[in-house]
Coordinates of C-alpha atoms and ligand atoms in Angstrom, one line a residue:
M344 CA 42.6 -13.8 24.7
I345 CA 43.2 -11.9 28.2
A346 CA 46.3 -9.3 28.2
K347 CA 49.7 -9.9 28.5
L348 CA 51.2 -8.6 31.7
I349 CA 54.6 -7.3 32.1
Q350 CA 55.4 -6.5 35.6
K351 CA 58.7 -3.7 36.4
N352 CA 59.6 -3.2 40.3
S353 CA 60.8 0.3 39.6
P354 CA 58.0 3.0 39.2
L355 CA 57.9 5.0 36.1
N356 CA 60.1 7.9 35.3
Q357 CA 58.4 11.3 34.4
S358 CA 61.1 11.5 31.4
D359 CA 60.0 7.8 30.1
K360 CA 57.2 8.2 27.0
I361 CA 54.4 6.3 27.1
N362 CA 50.9 6.2 25.5
Q363 CA 47.7 5.6 27.9
L364 CA 49.1 5.4 32.1
L365 CA 46.6 4.9 35.2
V366 CA 48.1 6.4 38.0
I367 CA 47.0 4.6 41.3
L368 CA 47.8 6.4 44.8
P369 CA 47.0 5.4 47.9
K370 CA 44.2 7.5 49.9
Q371 CA 46.2 8.6 52.6
D372 CA 46.8 11.3 55.1
K373 CA 50.0 12.6 53.4
L374 CA 47.8 12.9 50.5
L375 CA 44.9 14.3 51.9
G376 CA 44.6 18.0 51.8
K377 CA 44.7 20.3 49.2
N378 CA 48.2 19.8 48.0
L379 CA 50.1 16.8 47.1
N380 CA 53.2 18.3 48.0
Q381 CA 55.2 15.6 50.0
C382 CA 54.9 12.3 47.7
S383 CA 55.9 12.2 44.0
F384 CA 54.2 10.6 41.2
Y385 CA 53.9 10.3 37.4
G386 CA 51.9 13.7 35.8
K387 CA 52.0 15.3 38.9
D388 CA 52.6 19.3 37.9
T389 CA 49.5 18.2 35.5
L390 CA 47.4 17.4 38.0
E391 CA 47.9 19.9 40.2
A392 CA 47.2 22.3 37.9
L393 CA 44.1 20.5 36.7
L394 CA 42.9 20.6 40.4
L395 CA 43.7 24.6 40.8
R396 CA 42.0 24.9 37.5
R397 CA 38.7 22.9 38.6
K398 CA 38.9 23.7 42.4
M399 CA 39.4 20.8 43.4
K400 CA 40.7 19.0 46.5
S401 CA 43.2 16.4 45.9
V402 CA 40.4 13.3 47.9
E403 CA 38.0 14.2 45.1
I404 CA 39.9 12.1 42.9
C405 CA 38.9 9.4 45.3
G406 CA 35.3 9.0 43.9
D407 CA 36.0 11.3 40.7
P408 CA 38.7 10.2 39.1
V409 CA 40.4 12.8 36.5
S410 CA 42.4 12.3 33.1
A411 CA 44.5 14.9 31.5
N412 CA 46.8 15.4 28.5
L413 CA 50.4 15.5 29.8
E414 CA 52.9 17.8 27.7
N415 CA 55.0 14.3 26.5
G416 CA 51.6 13.3 24.7
S417 CA 50.9 10.8 26.6
L418 CA 47.0 10.7 28.6
C419 CA 47.3 9.6 32.1
A420 CA 44.2 9.2 34.7
W421 CA 44.8 9.8 38.4
V422 CA 42.7 8.2 41.1
M423 CA 42.8 7.9 44.7
V424 CA 42.0 4.7 46.5
D425 CA 40.5 4.6 50.1
L426 CA 41.5 0.7 51.3
K427 CA 39.5 1.5 54.3
E428 CA 36.4 1.6 51.9
P429 CA 34.4 -1.7 50.6
V430 CA 36.1 -3.7 48.1
F431 CA 33.5 -2.9 45.8
E432 CA 34.0 0.7 46.1
Q433 CA 37.8 0.0 45.2
Q434 CA 37.0 -1.8 42.5
A435 CA 34.4 0.6 41.0
C436 CA 36.5 3.4 41.1
I437 CA 39.8 1.8 39.4
R438 CA 37.0 0.9 36.7
K439 CA 36.0 4.7 36.5
A440 CA 39.8 5.8 35.8
L441 CA 40.5 3.0 33.4
K442 CA 37.4 4.0 31.4
L443 CA 38.9 7.0 30.7
L444 CA 41.8 5.5 29.0
L445 CA 39.8 2.5 27.4
D446 CA 37.7 4.4 25.4
E447 CA 40.7 5.4 23.2
G448 CA 41.2 2.0 22.6
P449 CA 44.3 1.4 23.3
K450 CA 46.7 -2.1 22.7
V451 CA 48.9 -1.7 25.8
L452 CA 48.5 0.1 29.0
Q453 CA 50.1 1.1 31.8
I454 CA 49.8 1.3 35.8
S455 CA 52.4 2.8 37.9
I456 CA 51.2 1.8 41.7
Y457 CA 52.4 4.5 45.0
G458 CA 52.3 3.7 48.9
N459 CA 53.8 1.4 50.8
A460 CA 54.5 -1.9 50.3
K461 CA 51.2 -3.2 51.7
E462 CA 49.4 -0.4 50.0
K463 CA 51.1 -1.3 46.8
R464 CA 50.5 -5.1 46.4
K465 CA 47.1 -4.1 47.5
L466 CA 46.4 -1.5 44.8
A467 CA 48.0 -3.8 41.9
E468 CA 46.1 -6.3 42.6
L469 CA 42.7 -4.1 42.2
A470 CA 44.1 -2.5 39.1
V471 CA 45.6 -5.4 37.5
F472 CA 42.1 -7.5 38.3
V473 CA 39.8 -4.5 36.8
T474 CA 42.2 -3.8 33.9
W475 CA 42.3 -7.5 32.9
V476 CA 38.4 -7.8 33.2
N477 CA 37.9 -4.7 31.4
G478 CA 40.6 -4.9 28.6
A479 CA 39.2 -7.8 27.2
M480 CA 36.7 -7.3 24.1
L481 CA 32.6 -9.3 24.1
P482 CA 31.6 -10.9 21.5
S483 CA 29.9 -8.7 19.1
R484 CA 28.5 -8.7 15.3
K485 CA 29.1 -4.8 14.1
T486 CA 30.1 -5.0 10.6
N487 CA 31.5 -1.7 10.9
K488 CA 34.4 -2.6 13.4
K489 CA 35.8 0.9 14.0
K490 CA 32.5 2.1 15.5
P491 CA 33.0 2.1 18.4
F492 CA 36.5 2.4 18.2
R493 CA 38.1 -0.2 20.6
N494 CA 40.5 -2.6 20.2
E495 CA 41.4 -5.5 22.5
L496 CA 44.2 -4.7 25.3
A497 CA 47.0 -7.0 24.5
K498 CA 49.2 -5.7 27.1
I499 CA 49.6 -4.2 30.7
I500 CA 52.4 -2.8 31.3
L501 CA 52.8 -2.3 35.6
H502 CA 55.0 -0.6 37.4
G503 CA 56.0 -0.1 41.0
Y504 CA 55.1 -3.6 41.9
K505 CA 56.3 -6.9 41.5
D506 CA 54.0 -10.1 42.0
A507 CA 56.3 -13.3 42.1
S508 CA 53.4 -15.7 41.8
G509 CA 52.7 -13.5 38.2
F510 CA 49.4 -12.9 39.8
T511 CA 47.5 -16.5 39.2
L512 CA 44.6 -16.4 41.4
L513 CA 43.5 -13.3 39.9
R514 CA 44.1 -14.1 36.5
S515 CA 42.2 -17.2 36.6
K516 CA 39.3 -14.8 38.0
A517 CA 38.8 -12.4 35.6
E518 CA 39.2 -15.7 33.4
G519 CA 36.5 -17.0 34.3
N520 CA 34.5 -13.8 34.7
I521 CA 35.0 -13.4 30.9
L522 CA 33.9 -16.6 30.3
S523 CA 30.8 -16.3 31.7
R524 CA 29.9 -13.0 30.3
E525 CA 31.2 -13.7 26.5
L526 CA 28.6 -17.1 26.6
T527 CA 25.6 -14.8 28.1
V528 CA 25.8 -12.0 25.6
L529 CA 25.6 -14.2 22.8
P530 CA 23.0 -14.4 20.3
P531 CA 20.4 -17.1 21.3
N532 CA 20.5 -18.6 17.3
E533 CA 24.3 -18.7 18.2
L534 CA 24.0 -20.6 21.6
T535 CA 21.3 -23.3 21.2
P536 CA 21.3 -26.0 23.9
D537 CA 23.2 -27.9 21.0
L538 CA 26.3 -25.0 20.0
Y539 CA 26.4 -24.3 23.7
C540 CA 27.1 -28.2 24.3
S541 CA 29.8 -28.5 21.5
R542 CA 31.4 -25.2 23.0
I543 CA 31.6 -26.5 26.3
K544 CA 33.2 -29.9 25.0
K545 CA 35.7 -28.0 23.2
L546 CA 36.8 -26.2 26.7
A547 CA 36.5 -30.0 28.8
K548 CA 39.0 -31.5 26.4
S549 CA 41.4 -28.2 26.0
E550 CA 41.3 -28.0 29.9
G551 CA 41.4 -31.4 30.8
W552 CA 37.9 -31.7 32.0
K553 CA 36.0 -35.5 32.1
Y554 CA 32.6 -34.1 29.9
E555 CA 29.6 -36.1 29.9
K556 CA 26.2 -34.9 28.7
Y557 CA 22.9 -36.6 30.2
D558 CA 20.8 -35.9 27.0
L559 CA 17.1 -36.4 26.8
K560 CA 16.7 -40.0 26.0
K561 CA 19.0 -40.8 28.7
L562 CA 17.3 -38.2 31.3
R563 CA 13.9 -39.9 30.2
K564 CA 14.9 -43.1 30.6
M565 CA 16.1 -42.3 34.1
G566 CA 12.5 -40.7 34.9
A567 CA 14.1 -37.0 35.5
G568 CA 10.0 -36.0 34.4
A569 CA 10.7 -32.4 35.3
F570 CA 14.0 -31.5 33.6
V571 CA 12.3 -33.4 30.7
A572 CA 8.4 -31.7 31.4
V573 CA 10.5 -27.9 30.2
A574 CA 12.8 -29.7 27.3
Q575 CA 10.5 -31.9 25.6
G576 CA 8.6 -28.2 24.6
S577 CA 11.7 -27.3 21.8
D578 CA 11.3 -29.2 18.2
S579 CA 15.2 -30.3 18.6
E580 CA 16.2 -32.8 21.2
D581 CA 19.4 -30.9 22.3
A582 CA 18.9 -30.2 25.6
G583 CA 20.8 -31.9 28.6
I584 CA 22.6 -32.1 31.6
V585 CA 26.0 -31.7 31.4
H586 CA 28.4 -32.4 33.7
L587 CA 32.0 -31.9 34.0
Q588 CA 34.8 -33.0 36.4
R589 CA 37.7 -32.2 38.1
R590 CA 39.8 -34.4 40.4
V591 CA 42.9 -33.2 42.7
K592 CA 45.2 -35.9 43.5
G593 CA 44.6 -36.1 47.8
S594 CA 42.4 -33.2 48.0
D595 CA 39.4 -34.2 50.5
K596 CA 37.1 -31.6 49.0
T597 CA 34.6 -31.9 46.7
V598 CA 32.2 -28.8 45.9
A599 CA 29.4 -29.4 43.1
L600 CA 28.8 -26.7 41.0
V601 CA 25.0 -26.3 39.3
G602 CA 24.0 -23.8 37.0
K603 CA 20.6 -22.6 35.1
G604 CA 21.2 -23.3 31.7
I605 CA 18.0 -21.8 29.4
C606 CA 18.9 -20.3 26.3
F607 CA 16.3 -19.3 25.9
D608 CA 13.0 -18.5 27.9
T609 CA 10.0 -17.7 26.1
G610 CA 8.0 -18.4 29.4
G611 CA 6.5 -21.5 27.5
H612 CA 2.5 -21.4 27.2
N613 CA 2.5 -18.8 29.8
L614 CA 4.2 -17.0 27.3
K615 CA 6.3 -13.9 28.4
P616 CA 5.1 -10.2 26.5
A617 CA 8.0 -8.7 24.5
R618 CA 8.9 -6.3 26.8
Y619 CA 10.0 -9.3 29.5
M620 CA 11.0 -12.0 26.6
Y621 CA 13.4 -9.4 25.2
G622 CA 16.6 -10.6 27.2
M623 CA 16.0 -14.1 27.9
H624 CA 18.7 -15.2 25.9
E625 CA 20.8 -14.5 29.4
D626 CA 18.4 -16.9 31.4
M627 CA 21.6 -19.2 30.9
N628 CA 23.7 -17.1 32.7
G629 CA 23.9 -19.2 36.0
S630 CA 25.4 -22.0 33.9
A631 CA 28.1 -19.7 32.5
V632 CA 28.5 -18.5 35.9
A633 CA 28.9 -21.9 37.5
L634 CA 31.0 -22.9 34.1
G635 CA 33.4 -19.6 34.4
L636 CA 34.2 -20.3 38.1
F637 CA 34.6 -24.0 37.3
L638 CA 37.1 -22.5 34.7
A639 CA 38.7 -19.9 37.0
A640 CA 39.3 -22.6 40.3
S641 CA 40.5 -25.1 37.7
R642 CA 43.3 -22.5 36.1
A643 CA 43.8 -21.6 39.9
N644 CA 45.0 -24.9 40.9
L645 CA 42.4 -24.7 44.1
D646 CA 43.3 -27.9 46.0
V647 CA 39.7 -29.1 45.3
N648 CA 37.6 -31.3 43.7
I649 CA 34.9 -30.0 41.4
D650 CA 31.8 -31.2 39.9
C651 CA 30.1 -29.3 37.5
W652 CA 26.3 -30.0 36.3
L653 CA 24.7 -27.5 34.0
A654 CA 21.1 -27.6 33.2
I655 CA 21.0 -26.9 29.5
A656 CA 17.7 -26.3 27.5
Q657 CA 15.0 -23.6 26.3
N658 CA 11.7 -22.6 27.3
H659 CA 9.7 -22.9 24.1
I660 CA 5.8 -23.1 23.3
G661 CA 4.6 -25.7 20.8
P662 CA 2.3 -29.0 20.5
R663 CA 4.3 -31.3 22.8
A664 CA 5.1 -28.1 25.3
Y665 CA 4.2 -28.5 29.4
K666 CA 0.9 -27.1 30.7
Q667 CA -0.3 -25.5 33.3
N668 CA -2.2 -28.5 35.4
D669 CA 0.6 -31.4 33.9
V670 CA 1.8 -33.6 36.8
V671 CA 5.2 -34.9 36.5
T672 CA 7.5 -37.4 38.3
A673 CA 11.0 -35.9 39.2
L674 CA 14.0 -37.8 39.5
N675 CA 13.7 -38.3 43.2
G676 CA 10.0 -40.0 42.9
D677 CA 8.5 -36.5 43.7
T678 CA 5.3 -35.6 41.8
I679 CA 4.9 -31.4 40.8
E680 CA 2.1 -30.0 39.7
I681 CA 2.8 -27.0 37.4
I682 CA 1.3 -24.3 38.2
N683 CA 3.0 -21.7 35.6
T684 CA 5.1 -22.7 32.4
D685 CA 7.4 -19.6 32.8
A686 CA 8.6 -20.9 36.6
E687 CA 11.3 -23.2 34.2
G688 CA 14.3 -23.1 36.1
R689 CA 12.8 -24.9 39.2
M690 CA 11.9 -27.8 37.4
V691 CA 15.5 -27.9 35.6
L692 CA 17.1 -27.2 38.5
A693 CA 15.5 -30.0 40.6
D694 CA 16.8 -33.2 38.7
T695 CA 20.4 -31.5 38.3
L696 CA 20.4 -31.0 42.0
S697 CA 19.0 -34.3 42.6
L698 CA 21.6 -35.7 39.9
A699 CA 24.2 -33.7 41.7
T700 CA 23.6 -34.6 45.1
K701 CA 24.0 -38.3 44.5
K702 CA 27.6 -37.8 44.3
N703 CA 27.7 -36.6 47.9
P704 CA 29.6 -33.6 47.8
D705 CA 31.0 -31.7 50.7
V706 CA 29.4 -28.7 49.6
M707 CA 26.7 -28.0 46.7
I708 CA 26.4 -24.6 45.2
D709 CA 24.0 -23.2 42.7
F710 CA 23.4 -20.5 40.2
A711 CA 20.5 -19.1 38.2
T712 CA 18.5 -16.1 37.0
L713 CA 15.5 -17.4 38.5
T714 CA 13.0 -15.4 39.4
G715 CA 11.7 -11.6 39.1
T716 CA 11.1 -11.4 42.3
M717 CA 14.7 -10.9 43.6
W718 CA 15.1 -8.3 41.2
V719 CA 12.2 -6.3 42.4
A720 CA 13.7 -7.0 46.2
L721 CA 17.3 -6.2 45.4
G722 CA 17.4 -4.4 42.3
S723 CA 20.6 -5.3 40.5
R724 CA 23.3 -4.5 42.4
Y725 CA 23.1 -7.4 44.6
S726 CA 22.3 -11.0 44.2
G727 CA 20.4 -13.1 47.0
V728 CA 21.4 -15.8 48.6
F729 CA 19.7 -19.3 50.6
S730 CA 21.2 -21.6 52.4
N731 CA 20.3 -24.9 54.8
S732 CA 23.7 -23.8 57.1
D733 CA 24.0 -21.1 58.6
N734 CA 27.3 -21.2 58.6
L735 CA 27.5 -21.2 54.6
T736 CA 24.8 -18.5 54.9
K737 CA 27.6 -16.4 56.9
Q738 CA 30.9 -17.8 54.6
A739 CA 28.5 -16.5 51.7
V740 CA 27.5 -13.0 52.9
D741 CA 31.5 -12.7 53.8
S742 CA 32.5 -13.8 50.6
G743 CA 30.6 -11.2 49.0
K744 CA 32.0 -8.5 51.0
L745 CA 35.6 -9.6 50.6
C746 CA 35.4 -10.1 46.8
G747 CA 33.4 -6.6 45.8
E748 CA 30.3 -9.0 44.6
R749 CA 27.7 -8.5 47.5
V750 CA 25.2 -10.9 48.6
S751 CA 22.4 -10.5 50.9
A752 CA 20.7 -13.6 52.8
F753 CA 17.1 -14.4 52.2
P754 CA 15.1 -16.5 54.7
M755 CA 13.8 -20.1 53.9
D756 CA 11.7 -20.5 56.6
L757 CA 9.5 -24.2 56.5
D758 CA 6.2 -22.2 57.0
Y759 CA 6.3 -20.4 53.8
K760 CA 5.7 -24.1 51.7
I761 CA 2.2 -23.7 52.8
A762 CA 1.9 -21.8 49.4
L763 CA 3.4 -24.9 47.4
K764 CA 1.0 -27.2 48.9
S765 CA -0.8 -29.4 46.1
T766 CA -4.6 -31.2 46.0
I767 CA -3.4 -33.5 43.5
A768 CA 0.4 -33.9 43.5
D769 CA 3.2 -33.7 46.4
I770 CA 4.3 -29.7 45.8
K771 CA 3.5 -27.4 43.6
Q772 CA 5.9 -25.8 41.0
C773 CA 4.9 -22.1 42.2
S774 CA 2.1 -20.1 43.5
M775 CA -0.5 -18.6 41.4
E776 CA 0.2 -15.5 43.7
P777 CA 3.5 -13.4 42.8
E778 CA 4.6 -12.6 46.9
A779 CA 8.1 -13.9 47.9
D780 CA 8.2 -16.4 44.7
H781 CA 12.2 -16.2 45.3
I782 CA 11.6 -17.7 48.5
L783 CA 9.1 -20.5 47.2
A784 CA 11.8 -20.8 44.5
A785 CA 14.4 -21.6 47.1
L786 CA 12.1 -23.7 49.1
F787 CA 11.3 -25.6 46.3
L788 CA 14.6 -26.3 45.1
S789 CA 15.7 -27.4 49.0
R790 CA 13.4 -30.5 48.5
F791 CA 15.9 -32.0 45.9
V792 CA 19.1 -31.5 47.5
G793 CA 18.0 -33.7 50.7
K794 CA 21.0 -33.2 53.7
T795 CA 23.9 -32.0 51.3
P796 CA 25.5 -28.1 52.6
W797 CA 24.0 -26.1 50.1
V798 CA 24.0 -22.1 48.9
H799 CA 21.4 -21.3 46.1
M800 CA 22.4 -18.0 44.6
D801 CA 19.4 -16.5 42.8
L802 CA 21.1 -14.1 39.9
S803 CA 19.9 -10.5 40.1
A804 CA 22.7 -8.7 39.5
S805 CA 23.7 -11.0 36.2
R806 CA 23.3 -7.1 34.3
N807 CA 23.4 -3.9 36.0
T808 CA 23.3 -1.0 33.1
G809 CA 26.4 0.4 33.1
G810 CA 28.4 -2.4 34.6
L811 CA 28.9 -3.3 38.8
G812 CA 32.0 -3.0 41.0
A813 CA 35.0 -4.1 39.0
V814 CA 33.2 -4.9 35.8
G815 CA 32.3 -2.4 33.2
S816 CA 30.2 -4.0 30.6
D817 CA 26.2 -4.6 31.3
V818 CA 26.0 -8.5 31.8
T819 CA 28.6 -8.7 35.1
G820 CA 29.8 -12.3 35.6
F821 CA 28.4 -12.2 39.2
G822 CA 29.4 -14.8 40.9
V823 CA 32.3 -16.0 39.6
G824 CA 34.4 -14.3 42.0
W825 CA 32.1 -14.6 44.6
G826 CA 32.3 -18.2 43.6
L827 CA 35.8 -18.4 43.9
Q828 CA 36.3 -16.4 47.4
M829 CA 33.7 -18.8 48.6
I830 CA 35.5 -21.6 47.3
Q831 CA 38.8 -20.6 49.2
T832 CA 36.9 -19.9 52.2
I833 CA 35.5 -23.2 52.6
L834 CA 38.9 -24.7 52.2
K835 CA 40.7 -22.5 54.5
N836 CA 37.6 -23.7 57.3
R837 CA 38.2 -27.4 56.7
Ligands
LIG1926 N1 14.0 -16.5 33.7 C1 12.6 -15.8 34.5 C2 13.6 -15.2 35.9 C3 13.7 -13.7 35.5 C4 13.2 -12.8 34.9 C5 15.4 -13.1 35.6 C6 13.7 -11.7 34.7 C7 15.9 -12.3 34.9 C8 15.3 -11.2 34.6 C9 12.3 -17.3 35.2 O1 11.9 -18.5 34.6 C10 10.4 -16.8 35.7 O2 10.4 -16.8 34.5 N2 10.3 -16.5 36.4 C11 8.7 -16.6 36.8 C12 8.2 -17.5 37.6 C13 6.7 -17.1 38.2 C14 5.7 -17.6 36.6 C15 6.5 -17.9 39.5 C16 9.1 -14.8 37.2 O3 9.7 -14.6 38.2 O4 8.1 -14.1 36.8
LIG1927 ZN1 10.6 -18.2 32.9
LIG1928 ZN1 14.1 -18.4 33.1

């Protein structure tokens, strides 16, 4: 459960007794320099003494927030945010300050905001979002619940700013991000395709979405040979494509969200070595992001119809598993020559994109932990995007800057495709050579989207040790915030 937010218009009084308090100050000229004389805020004397002791200038608490115990027994953290810096930096800076307090495991956290009206709004929005996202506890199977000690944050008391809308959009964004991370960290024996689908079905029921599962029997009958090739390696016949639908009366825009949901990627017959197979329960992150975004957009009441398509399967080794040199026929009729069974993501996505395309959405966005080469190219602080529309590419990059989930655009020029030329089938699944596989994978997928305006996100930032931007856990939920911003941008420009 996400923490309850209580808003108080008035600033906090120095005499008010509190346990954990986050003080957020805007970086502004009058706060620059050696002393903080011109303004007043909670715990100012203690902060000044601390800065003096550590020979720090006040501006240094911009990137390096500090905390101290006050005489009245409370723990106070102070942070200064430069609203001219990139949103990513602002979020990271607040997250660092918040961590100093959350490490004590409070159930209630107080936040006090200072600055002029505009600054207060921006700072409050940042602070509340970052606190919601990090106050939630991810699933843990430790039997000793006290170690590491941490309570789930139940209540946020915000002082100095009141927002009439009650932060609905930010709450939805946080809920979507948390859902995507919760699902992603679950161990693979707790999130088999069958268990995953049951969870989604339950959520769909409580949120009022239409739920439909294209199971293997149906997919075989339809001729979704690319999806089935991957799914047939599992004994349990529980793989399938889940379709969720949200319709808004009067809305003239429909967005399709697609996600790679490989609940475990062994690599198949081209088996991954232990070092690389470890962590492959997170290979369903793309589907969790699509689902989290779907939840966020629904709860935020965005004026948009959404179809969400989740390609849920496992990539296993076994007597029936697909193998190199197999030729399979995809749902759109194209024949695909299998080169490497570890390139299973593009296989399950091919047919899922074909299905989604049939409904003629205005825009289609897919999310996938698709290639190791994207991670080699970008590391895990950015994700890469591809699009068949220059306009969407620009909107994607701009959305990344606006929400703090940063993306870089990659090329998809057709001459790269020569590496996917097959002598026996219409296309090779991938190349035997490792170069630019993220580009080849995107080009492969582009075959299945027709003329639909489309963005493909290769989620190199799904996991970043120590957290990323607003999020403090290793699994980041990257893509939910970006997607929400992207949909808002698309709606604004219609
Ligand atoms: N799920 C992996 C990609 C991946 C690896 C994501 C590590 C995140 C972390 C994907 O299914 C895969 O194995 N891709 C292969 C493709 C290759 C065989 C062409 C890869 O990147 O090695
Ligand atoms: Zn793989
Ligand atoms: Zn994979």
